[in-house]
Coordinates of C-alpha atoms and ligand atoms in Angstrom, one line a residue:
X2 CA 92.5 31.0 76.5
X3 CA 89.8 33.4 78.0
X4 CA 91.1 34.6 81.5
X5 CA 88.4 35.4 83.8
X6 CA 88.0 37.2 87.2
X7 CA 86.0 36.3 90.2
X8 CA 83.5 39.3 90.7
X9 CA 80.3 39.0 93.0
X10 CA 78.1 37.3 90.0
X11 CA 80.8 34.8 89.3
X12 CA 83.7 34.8 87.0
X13 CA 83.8 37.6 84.1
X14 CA 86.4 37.9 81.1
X15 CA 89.4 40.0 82.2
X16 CA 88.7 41.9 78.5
X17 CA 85.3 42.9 79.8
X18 CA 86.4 44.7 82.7
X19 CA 87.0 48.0 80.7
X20 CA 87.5 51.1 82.7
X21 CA 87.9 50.0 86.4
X22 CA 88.5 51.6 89.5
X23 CA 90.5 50.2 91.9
X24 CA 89.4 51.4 95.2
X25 CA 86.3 51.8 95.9
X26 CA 83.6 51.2 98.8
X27 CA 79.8 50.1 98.6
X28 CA 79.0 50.4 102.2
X29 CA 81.9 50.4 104.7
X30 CA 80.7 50.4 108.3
X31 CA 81.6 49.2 112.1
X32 CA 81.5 45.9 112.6
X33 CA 78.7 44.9 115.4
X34 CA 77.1 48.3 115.5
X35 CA 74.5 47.9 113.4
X36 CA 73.2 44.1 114.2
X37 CA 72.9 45.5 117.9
X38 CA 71.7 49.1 116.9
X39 CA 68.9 48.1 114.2
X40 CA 67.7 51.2 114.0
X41 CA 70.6 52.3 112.2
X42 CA 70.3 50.1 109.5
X43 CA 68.3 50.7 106.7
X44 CA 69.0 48.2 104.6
X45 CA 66.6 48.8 101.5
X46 CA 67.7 52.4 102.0
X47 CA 71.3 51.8 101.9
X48 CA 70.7 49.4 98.9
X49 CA 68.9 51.9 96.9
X50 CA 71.2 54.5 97.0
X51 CA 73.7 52.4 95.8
X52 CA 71.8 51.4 92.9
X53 CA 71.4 54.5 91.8
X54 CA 75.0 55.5 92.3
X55 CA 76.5 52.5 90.3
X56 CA 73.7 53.9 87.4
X57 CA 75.2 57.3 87.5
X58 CA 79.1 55.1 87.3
X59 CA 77.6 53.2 84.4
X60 CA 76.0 56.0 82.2
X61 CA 80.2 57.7 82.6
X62 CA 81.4 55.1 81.4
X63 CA 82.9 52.7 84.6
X64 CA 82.7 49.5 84.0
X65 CA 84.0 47.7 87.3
X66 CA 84.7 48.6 90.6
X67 CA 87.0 46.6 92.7
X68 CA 85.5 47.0 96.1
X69 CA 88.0 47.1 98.8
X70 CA 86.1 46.6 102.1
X71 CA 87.1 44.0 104.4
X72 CA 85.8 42.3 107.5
X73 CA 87.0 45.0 109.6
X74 CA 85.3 48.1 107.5
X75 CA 82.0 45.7 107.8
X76 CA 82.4 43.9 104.6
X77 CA 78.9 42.2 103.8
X78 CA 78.8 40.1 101.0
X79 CA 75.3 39.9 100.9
X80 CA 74.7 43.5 100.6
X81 CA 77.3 43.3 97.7
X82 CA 75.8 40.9 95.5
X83 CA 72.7 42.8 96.2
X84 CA 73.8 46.1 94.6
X85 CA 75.8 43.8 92.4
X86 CA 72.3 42.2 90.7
X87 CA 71.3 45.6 90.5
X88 CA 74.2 46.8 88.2
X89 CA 75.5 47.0 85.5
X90 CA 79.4 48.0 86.7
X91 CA 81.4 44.4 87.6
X92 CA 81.9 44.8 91.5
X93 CA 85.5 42.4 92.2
X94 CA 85.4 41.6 95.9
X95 CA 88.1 41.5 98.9
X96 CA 89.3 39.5 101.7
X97 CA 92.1 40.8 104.3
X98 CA 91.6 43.0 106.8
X99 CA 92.1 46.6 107.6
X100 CA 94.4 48.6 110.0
X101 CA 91.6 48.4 113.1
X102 CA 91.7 44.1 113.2
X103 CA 89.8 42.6 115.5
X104 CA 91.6 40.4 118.7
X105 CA 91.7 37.5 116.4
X106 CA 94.1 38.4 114.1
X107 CA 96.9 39.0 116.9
X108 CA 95.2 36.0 118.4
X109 CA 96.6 33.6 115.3
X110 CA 99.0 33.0 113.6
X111 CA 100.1 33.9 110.1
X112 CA 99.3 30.9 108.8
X113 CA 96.0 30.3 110.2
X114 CA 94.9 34.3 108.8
X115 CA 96.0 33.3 105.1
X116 CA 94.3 30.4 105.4
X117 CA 91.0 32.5 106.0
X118 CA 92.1 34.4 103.2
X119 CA 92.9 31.5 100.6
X120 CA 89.6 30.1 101.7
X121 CA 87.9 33.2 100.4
X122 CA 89.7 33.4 97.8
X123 CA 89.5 29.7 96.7
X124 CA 86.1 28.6 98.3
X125 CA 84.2 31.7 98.4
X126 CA 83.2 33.8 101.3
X127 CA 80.9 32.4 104.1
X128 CA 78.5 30.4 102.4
X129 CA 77.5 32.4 99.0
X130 CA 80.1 30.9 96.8
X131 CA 81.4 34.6 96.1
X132 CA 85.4 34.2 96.1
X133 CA 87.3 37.4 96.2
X134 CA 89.5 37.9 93.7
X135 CA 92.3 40.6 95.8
X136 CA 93.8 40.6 99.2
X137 CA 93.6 43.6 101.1
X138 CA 95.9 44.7 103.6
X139 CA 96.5 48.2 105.9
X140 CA 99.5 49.9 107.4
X141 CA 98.6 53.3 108.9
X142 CA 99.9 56.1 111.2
X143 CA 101.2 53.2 113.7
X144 CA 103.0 51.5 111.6
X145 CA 104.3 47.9 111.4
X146 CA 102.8 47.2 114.6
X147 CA 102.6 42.9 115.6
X148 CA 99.4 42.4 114.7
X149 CA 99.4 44.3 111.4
X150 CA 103.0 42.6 110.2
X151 CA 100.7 39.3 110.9
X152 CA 98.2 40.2 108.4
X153 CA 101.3 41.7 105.8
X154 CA 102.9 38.5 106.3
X155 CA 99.0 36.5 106.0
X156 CA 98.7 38.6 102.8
X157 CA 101.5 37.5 101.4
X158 CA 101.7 34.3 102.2
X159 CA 97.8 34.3 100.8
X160 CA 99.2 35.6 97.5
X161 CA 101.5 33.2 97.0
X162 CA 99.4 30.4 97.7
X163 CA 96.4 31.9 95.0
X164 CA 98.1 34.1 92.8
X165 CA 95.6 36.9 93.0
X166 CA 97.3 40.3 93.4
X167 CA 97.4 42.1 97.0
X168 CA 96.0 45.8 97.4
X169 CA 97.3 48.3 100.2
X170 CA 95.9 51.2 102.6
X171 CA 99.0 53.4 103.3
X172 CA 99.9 56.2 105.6
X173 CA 101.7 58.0 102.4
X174 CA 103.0 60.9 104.4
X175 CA 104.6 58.0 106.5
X176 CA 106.2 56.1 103.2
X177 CA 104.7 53.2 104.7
X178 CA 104.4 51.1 101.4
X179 CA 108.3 50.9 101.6
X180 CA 108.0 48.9 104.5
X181 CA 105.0 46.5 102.9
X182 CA 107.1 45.9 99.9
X183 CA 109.9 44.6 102.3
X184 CA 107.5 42.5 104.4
X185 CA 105.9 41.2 100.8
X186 CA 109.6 40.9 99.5
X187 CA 110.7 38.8 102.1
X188 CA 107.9 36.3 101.9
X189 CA 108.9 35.8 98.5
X190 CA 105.9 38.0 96.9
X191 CA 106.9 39.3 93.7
X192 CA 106.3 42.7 93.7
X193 CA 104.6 43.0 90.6
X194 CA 101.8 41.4 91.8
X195 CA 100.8 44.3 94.4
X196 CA 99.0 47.8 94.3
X197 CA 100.7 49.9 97.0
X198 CA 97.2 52.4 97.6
X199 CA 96.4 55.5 98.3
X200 CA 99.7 57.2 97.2
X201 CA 97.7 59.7 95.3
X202 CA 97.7 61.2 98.8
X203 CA 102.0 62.0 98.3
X204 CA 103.7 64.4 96.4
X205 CA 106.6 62.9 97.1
X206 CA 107.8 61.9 93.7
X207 CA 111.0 60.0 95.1
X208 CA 109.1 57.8 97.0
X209 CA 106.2 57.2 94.6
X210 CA 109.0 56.3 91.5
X211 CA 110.9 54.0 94.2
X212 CA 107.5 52.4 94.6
X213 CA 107.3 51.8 90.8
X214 CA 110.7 51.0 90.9
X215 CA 110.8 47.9 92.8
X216 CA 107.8 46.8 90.6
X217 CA 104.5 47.5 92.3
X218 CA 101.5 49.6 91.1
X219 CA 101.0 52.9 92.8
X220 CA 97.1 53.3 93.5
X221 CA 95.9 57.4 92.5
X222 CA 93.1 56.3 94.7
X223 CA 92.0 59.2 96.9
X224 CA 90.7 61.7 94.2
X225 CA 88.1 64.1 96.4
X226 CA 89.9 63.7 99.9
X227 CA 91.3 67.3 99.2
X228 CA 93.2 67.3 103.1
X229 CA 95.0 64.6 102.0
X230 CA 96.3 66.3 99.4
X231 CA 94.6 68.4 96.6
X232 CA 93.0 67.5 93.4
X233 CA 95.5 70.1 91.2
X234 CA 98.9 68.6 93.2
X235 CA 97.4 64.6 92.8
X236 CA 96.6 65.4 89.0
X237 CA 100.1 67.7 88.8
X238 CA 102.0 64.4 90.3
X239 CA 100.2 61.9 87.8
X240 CA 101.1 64.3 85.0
X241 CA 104.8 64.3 85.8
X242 CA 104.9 60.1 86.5
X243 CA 102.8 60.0 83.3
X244 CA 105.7 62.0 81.6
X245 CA 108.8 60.1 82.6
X246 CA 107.1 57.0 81.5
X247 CA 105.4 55.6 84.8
X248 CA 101.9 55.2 83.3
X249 CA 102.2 51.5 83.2
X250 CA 102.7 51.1 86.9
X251 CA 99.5 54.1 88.1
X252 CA 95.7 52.9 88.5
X253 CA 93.2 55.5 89.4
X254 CA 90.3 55.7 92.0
X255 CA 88.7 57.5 94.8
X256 CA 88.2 55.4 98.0
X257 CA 85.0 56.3 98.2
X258 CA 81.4 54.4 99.6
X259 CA 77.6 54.1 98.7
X260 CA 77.0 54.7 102.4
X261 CA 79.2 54.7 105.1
X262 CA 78.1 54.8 109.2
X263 CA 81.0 57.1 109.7
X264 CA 79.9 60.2 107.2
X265 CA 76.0 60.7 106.8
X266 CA 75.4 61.5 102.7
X267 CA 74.7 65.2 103.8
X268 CA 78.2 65.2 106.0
X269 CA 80.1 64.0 103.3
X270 CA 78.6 66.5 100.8
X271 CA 79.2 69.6 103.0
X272 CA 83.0 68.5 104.0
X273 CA 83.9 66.4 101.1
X274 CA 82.0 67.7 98.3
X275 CA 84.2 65.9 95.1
X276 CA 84.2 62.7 97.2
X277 CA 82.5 60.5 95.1
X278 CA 82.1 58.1 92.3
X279 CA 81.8 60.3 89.6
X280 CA 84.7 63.1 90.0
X281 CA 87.1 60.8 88.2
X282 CA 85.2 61.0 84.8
X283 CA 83.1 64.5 85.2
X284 CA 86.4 66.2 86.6
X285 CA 89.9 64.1 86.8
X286 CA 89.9 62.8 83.3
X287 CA 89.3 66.3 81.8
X288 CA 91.9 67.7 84.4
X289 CA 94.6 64.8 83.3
X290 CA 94.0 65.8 79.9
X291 CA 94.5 69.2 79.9
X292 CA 97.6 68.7 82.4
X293 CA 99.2 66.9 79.4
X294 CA 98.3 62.9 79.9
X295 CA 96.9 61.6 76.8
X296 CA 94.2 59.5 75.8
X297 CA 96.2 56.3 75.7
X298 CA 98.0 57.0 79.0
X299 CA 94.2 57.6 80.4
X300 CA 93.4 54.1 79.1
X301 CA 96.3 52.5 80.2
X302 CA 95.4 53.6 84.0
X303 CA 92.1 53.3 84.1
X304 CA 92.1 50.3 81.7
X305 CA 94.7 48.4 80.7
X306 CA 96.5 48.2 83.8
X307 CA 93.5 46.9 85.9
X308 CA 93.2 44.1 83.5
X309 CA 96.7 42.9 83.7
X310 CA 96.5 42.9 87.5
X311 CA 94.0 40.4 86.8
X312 CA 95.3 38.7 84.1
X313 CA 98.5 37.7 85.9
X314 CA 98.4 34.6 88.0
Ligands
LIG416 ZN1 89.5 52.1 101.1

């Protein structure tokens, strides 16, 4: 039996993912701003540049990108399938919500949020008949806070209900994906099923094995956010996890957009020049190698392991 995926042009074999990054961005912006601010829109703009950076992803060799944006980083599933039809890189789409939710997520209940997210994920999202594919889900600086253990618990519950794997923002300096595990853990989620992101950002090897440990994938999804932590300690770290075995349980990416309203293109080259789609394969993957990780390692992580995240139901 062929198992598929849901990705923004319908369902694709999970063996023709091929080299996927995990956590990625095509346009992440404020919700609101830009339907009362036209002027800051430029749509056909927006859209063209990321055409021409999924291209430049293609011609190195990514073939999917699972993007990560929910409804509050702007999420627009139109503009998706968009840049999708214009691609050649599988783009896997997300429900769940981010660490800024709106009053309406501590306004209801966990059960009435998953059932938002299991309509997305069943149904498809709004009206397009896109279904997402992975639930998305935020703890940052403030911690388990009421309305963000609503969405953990919504995640979860979502999870259970679909089978489709769950997908984390983390404060990492805060160990906060200990604390999503227990949530997850206690609604019966088995661990396996969840990528516990942006740990690339720790160097704290204790709590990036316990992670691993307990089951979960650890997302190396930052590469280019150098105050975070820096590109020779993230690819150090993976070398070492790679080493004692934990290649199985790492996937790779960089968190980064098409077009953001928070970071102009020009801002984000001046202050975060190795912030984008291609530093994994123009710079991390020579960088891994010559740290020690070999080929096969590489293709687990960047291949192998993306696929059985999707193959599992
Ligand atoms: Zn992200």
């Amino acid at each position: 039996m062929t198992t598929t995926v849901e990705t923004a042009l319908g369902p694709v074999p999970t063996s023709e993912l091929g080299p996927t990054l995990m956590h990625e961005h095509i346009v992440t912006r404020s919700p609101g701003v830009q339907e009362n601010w036209p002027h800051l829109w430029d749509r056909a703009g927006i859209v063209a540049i990321a055409e021409q950076k999924m291209a430049d992803l293609h011609a190195r060799g990514i073939r999917a990108i699972v993007d990560l944006t929910t409804v509050d980083l702007g999420r627009d599933i139109g503009l998706i399938v968009d840049v999708a039809r214009r691609s050649r890189v599988h783009v896997i789409v997300a429900t769940g919500v981010w660490w800024m939710p709106q009053r309406y997520f501590s306004g209801h209940g966990v059960d009435e949020v998953a059932a938002l997210f299991v309509r997305d994920i069943t149904e498809g999202i709004g009206a397009t008949g896109v279904k997402a594919a992975i639930i998305k889900c935020a703890t940052d600086t403030a911690g388990v806070t009421p309305v963000i253990e609503n969405i953990l618990r919504a995640s979860a519950r979502a999870q259970k209900a679909t089978g489709v794997p769950i997908s984390t923002h983390t404060w990492a300096a805060g160990r906060t994906g200990l604390a999503q595990q227990a949530i997850f853990a206690q609604e019966g989620v088995d661990l396996r099923r969840v990528v516990i992101g942006h740990s690339g950002d720790s160097d704290d090897l204790d709590y990036l094995r316990t992670l691993m440990e307990r089951g979960s994938t650890i997302g190396m999804d930052r590469f280019g956010l150098e105050h975070f932590l820096p590109t020779a300690k993230r690819v150090e770290v993976i070398a070492r996890l790679a080493a004692e075995g934990y290649a199985p349980r790492m996937v790779l990416s960089h968190d980064a957009n098409c077009w953001s309203d928070m970071l102009s293109e020009d801002d984000k080259r001046r202050t975060r020049p190795l912030w984008h789609y291609n530093h994994i394969p123009d710079d991390i993957l020579p960088a891994l190698r010559r740290a020690g990780v070999n080929d096969d390692q590489i293709d687990q992580m960047l291949v192998r392991n993306p696929r059985a995240i999707f193959d599992a139901r």
